[in-house]
Amino acid sequence: MSDTINISLNEENGVLHFVMDAPNNNMMSTAFLNVFESTMEQVEERAKKGGIKGMVIYGGGRHFSSGADVGALADRSEKEAYNDSTGELPKSHVVQKRHFTFLRDLPFPVVSVVTGFCIGSGSEIAVNSHYRILEKGARIGQPESTFGILPALGGVARNIEICGMKNAYELVMTGDMIPADQAYELGYVDIFTGKKQGLSEALALIDFISGKIGTFEPKDYRRYIQQYKQSREG
């Protein structure tokens, strides 16, 4: 199998398509994260130019992401420990975290379309997006606690925000793999679709926000999805 890290960023009809198609079901190795971060910098630069209606993030294969390379994660965790003497986190960790958490502040809706596995750091991409659309058969999880650590890229705070404290605690502290229908009940999922319907649903959501709402305000993301669902029910 090729070790080429294939992450692409394309623009179609005013929508950015961030597609991850890397080895081992988008396992987040050090090489993956390096390419991911550089591509997110491209997103940030494109956002500054304006004219973008939204962005969809999805896997080019069967899975959204199989999560972190456990060996690389352990090595990184040891090297990036909190410095008690200075009260600071390593600069590399701060930079990496920002490439995840800045998604929620973008001036257009960011939608993660989840198929297959969405685990660990992969789940942190999804929860830092404004919206999550899961297809039937998808499974999500934050298994970091089973390795003695916690999600470190915004996953804890964001899971609490979207799922509530009780559900977030269950998700993060058990490390269990959660099927899509259960994830919907926990509040993790905004829209639950059939297989191969997630991308079209994401584009419909972005078109609705662009056409009916106009200017996207990140702080009002909940109101927009409620209006979209109401429009579909009508």
PDB file of N, CA, C and O in Angstrom, residues 40 45 53 62 68 74 77 91 103 105 110-112 121 129 158 196 199 219 224 234:
ATOM      1  N   MET A  40      -5.221  22.865   5.926  1.00  0.00           N
ATOM      2  CA  MET A  40      -6.086  23.759   6.695  1.00  0.00           C
ATOM      3  C   MET A  40      -5.609  25.200   6.600  1.00  0.00           C
ATOM      4  O   MET A  40      -6.418  26.141   6.631  1.00  0.00           O
ATOM      5  N   GLU A  45      -6.567  30.733   4.346  1.00  0.00           N
ATOM      6  CA  GLU A  45      -6.250  31.778   3.368  1.00  0.00           C
ATOM      7  C   GLU A  45      -7.405  31.994   2.401  1.00  0.00           C
ATOM      8  O   GLU A  45      -7.734  33.131   2.046  1.00  0.00           O
ATOM      9  N   LYS A  53     -19.359  29.683   0.206  1.00  0.00           N
ATOM     10  CA  LYS A  53     -20.663  29.388   0.821  1.00  0.00           C
ATOM     11  C   LYS A  53     -20.545  28.407   1.977  1.00  0.00           C
ATOM     12  O   LYS A  53     -21.372  28.430   2.904  1.00  0.00           O
ATOM     13  N   ARG A  62     -13.951   4.450   2.347  1.00  0.00           N
ATOM     14  CA  ARG A  62     -15.091   3.968   3.143  1.00  0.00           C
ATOM     15  C   ARG A  62     -15.208   4.674   4.486  1.00  0.00           C
ATOM     16  O   ARG A  62     -16.297   4.751   5.041  1.00  0.00           O
ATOM     17  N   ALA A  68      -5.946   8.237  15.489  1.00  0.00           N
ATOM     18  CA  ALA A  68      -4.507   8.450  15.554  1.00  0.00           C
ATOM     19  C   ALA A  68      -3.727   7.145  15.467  1.00  0.00           C
ATOM     20  O   ALA A  68      -4.198   6.082  15.872  1.00  0.00           O
ATOM     21  N   ALA A  74       1.428   8.117  21.390  1.00  0.00           N
ATOM     22  CA  ALA A  74       2.133   7.945  22.665  1.00  0.00           C
ATOM     23  C   ALA A  74       3.430   8.745  22.676  1.00  0.00           C
ATOM     24  O   ALA A  74       3.769   9.396  23.667  1.00  0.00           O
ATOM     25  N   SER A  77       2.537  12.445  22.902  1.00  0.00           N
ATOM     26  CA  SER A  77       2.038  12.805  24.232  1.00  0.00           C
ATOM     27  C   SER A  77       3.194  12.967  25.222  1.00  0.00           C
ATOM     28  O   SER A  77       3.183  13.852  26.080  1.00  0.00           O
ATOM     29  N   LYS A  91       4.637  24.612  21.927  1.00  0.00           N
ATOM     30  CA  LYS A  91       4.150  25.400  20.804  1.00  0.00           C
ATOM     31  C   LYS A  91       3.568  24.506  19.711  1.00  0.00           C
ATOM     32  O   LYS A  91       2.557  24.853  19.090  1.00  0.00           O
ATOM     33  N   LEU A 103     -11.930  25.766  12.888  1.00  0.00           N
ATOM     34  CA  LEU A 103     -13.054  25.444  12.007  1.00  0.00           C
ATOM     35  C   LEU A 103     -14.345  26.097  12.483  1.00  0.00           C
ATOM     36  O   LEU A 103     -15.137  26.597  11.684  1.00  0.00           O
ATOM     37  N   ASP A 105     -14.856  28.805  13.898  1.00  0.00           N
ATOM     38  CA  ASP A 105     -14.891  30.263  13.765  1.00  0.00           C
ATOM     39  C   ASP A 105     -14.904  30.734  12.316  1.00  0.00           C
ATOM     40  O   ASP A 105     -14.921  31.947  12.062  1.00  0.00           O
ATOM     41  N   VAL A 110     -19.280  24.733   8.172  1.00  0.00           N
ATOM     42  CA  VAL A 110     -18.387  23.604   7.935  1.00  0.00           C
ATOM     43  C   VAL A 110     -19.150  22.343   8.321  1.00  0.00           C
ATOM     44  O   VAL A 110     -19.626  22.224   9.456  1.00  0.00           O
ATOM     45  N   VAL A 111     -19.260  21.407   7.385  1.00  0.00           N
ATOM     46  CA  VAL A 111     -20.055  20.203   7.591  1.00  0.00           C
ATOM     47  C   VAL A 111     -19.168  18.977   7.406  1.00  0.00           C
ATOM     48  O   VAL A 111     -18.580  18.790   6.345  1.00  0.00           O
ATOM     49  N   SER A 112     -19.062  18.154   8.429  1.00  0.00           N
ATOM     50  CA  SER A 112     -18.361  16.877   8.300  1.00  0.00           C
ATOM     51  C   SER A 112     -19.364  15.791   7.935  1.00  0.00           C
ATOM     52  O   SER A 112     -20.388  15.623   8.607  1.00  0.00           O
ATOM     53  N   SER A 121      -8.894  11.417  16.951  1.00  0.00           N
ATOM     54  CA  SER A 121      -8.617  12.712  16.341  1.00  0.00           C
ATOM     55  C   SER A 121      -9.546  12.975  15.161  1.00  0.00           C
ATOM     56  O   SER A 121      -9.867  14.127  14.866  1.00  0.00           O
ATOM     57  N   SER A 129     -16.305  20.881  13.614  1.00  0.00           N
ATOM     58  CA  SER A 129     -17.126  21.415  12.519  1.00  0.00           C
ATOM     59  C   SER A 129     -18.427  21.951  13.111  1.00  0.00           C
ATOM     60  O   SER A 129     -18.820  21.589  14.215  1.00  0.00           O
ATOM     61  N   ARG A 158     -15.805  20.645  23.061  1.00  0.00           N
ATOM     62  CA  ARG A 158     -16.790  20.658  21.982  1.00  0.00           C
ATOM     63  C   ARG A 158     -17.833  19.558  22.173  1.00  0.00           C
ATOM     64  O   ARG A 158     -19.018  19.765  21.889  1.00  0.00           O
ATOM     65  N   LYS A 196     -24.528   6.847   1.254  1.00  0.00           N
ATOM     66  CA  LYS A 196     -24.247   7.628   0.043  1.00  0.00           C
ATOM     67  C   LYS A 196     -25.186   8.822  -0.129  1.00  0.00           C
ATOM     68  O   LYS A 196     -25.320   9.354  -1.226  1.00  0.00           O
ATOM     69  N   LEU A 199     -23.259  13.489   1.461  1.00  0.00           N
ATOM     70  CA  LEU A 199     -22.684  14.631   0.759  1.00  0.00           C
ATOM     71  C   LEU A 199     -23.773  15.507   0.149  1.00  0.00           C
ATOM     72  O   LEU A 199     -23.723  16.746   0.270  1.00  0.00           O
ATOM     73  N   LYS A 219     -21.822  31.764  15.827  1.00  0.00           N
ATOM     74  CA  LYS A 219     -22.486  31.614  17.123  1.00  0.00           C
ATOM     75  C   LYS A 219     -23.947  31.196  16.990  1.00  0.00           C
ATOM     76  O   LYS A 219     -24.544  30.705  17.957  1.00  0.00           O
ATOM     77  N   TYR A 224     -29.595  27.885  12.644  1.00  0.00           N
ATOM     78  CA  TYR A 224     -29.630  27.600  11.212  1.00  0.00           C
ATOM     79  C   TYR A 224     -30.038  26.157  10.927  1.00  0.00           C
ATOM     80  O   TYR A 224     -30.828  25.894  10.014  1.00  0.00           O
ATOM     81  N   GLY A 234     -41.554  20.868   6.168  1.00  0.00           N
ATOM     82  CA  GLY A 234     -42.668  21.527   5.483  1.00  0.00           C
ATOM     83  C   GLY A 234     -42.820  21.038   4.066  1.00  0.00           C
ATOM     84  O   GLY A 234     -43.891  21.035   3.495  1.00  0.00           O
TER      85      GLY A 234
END
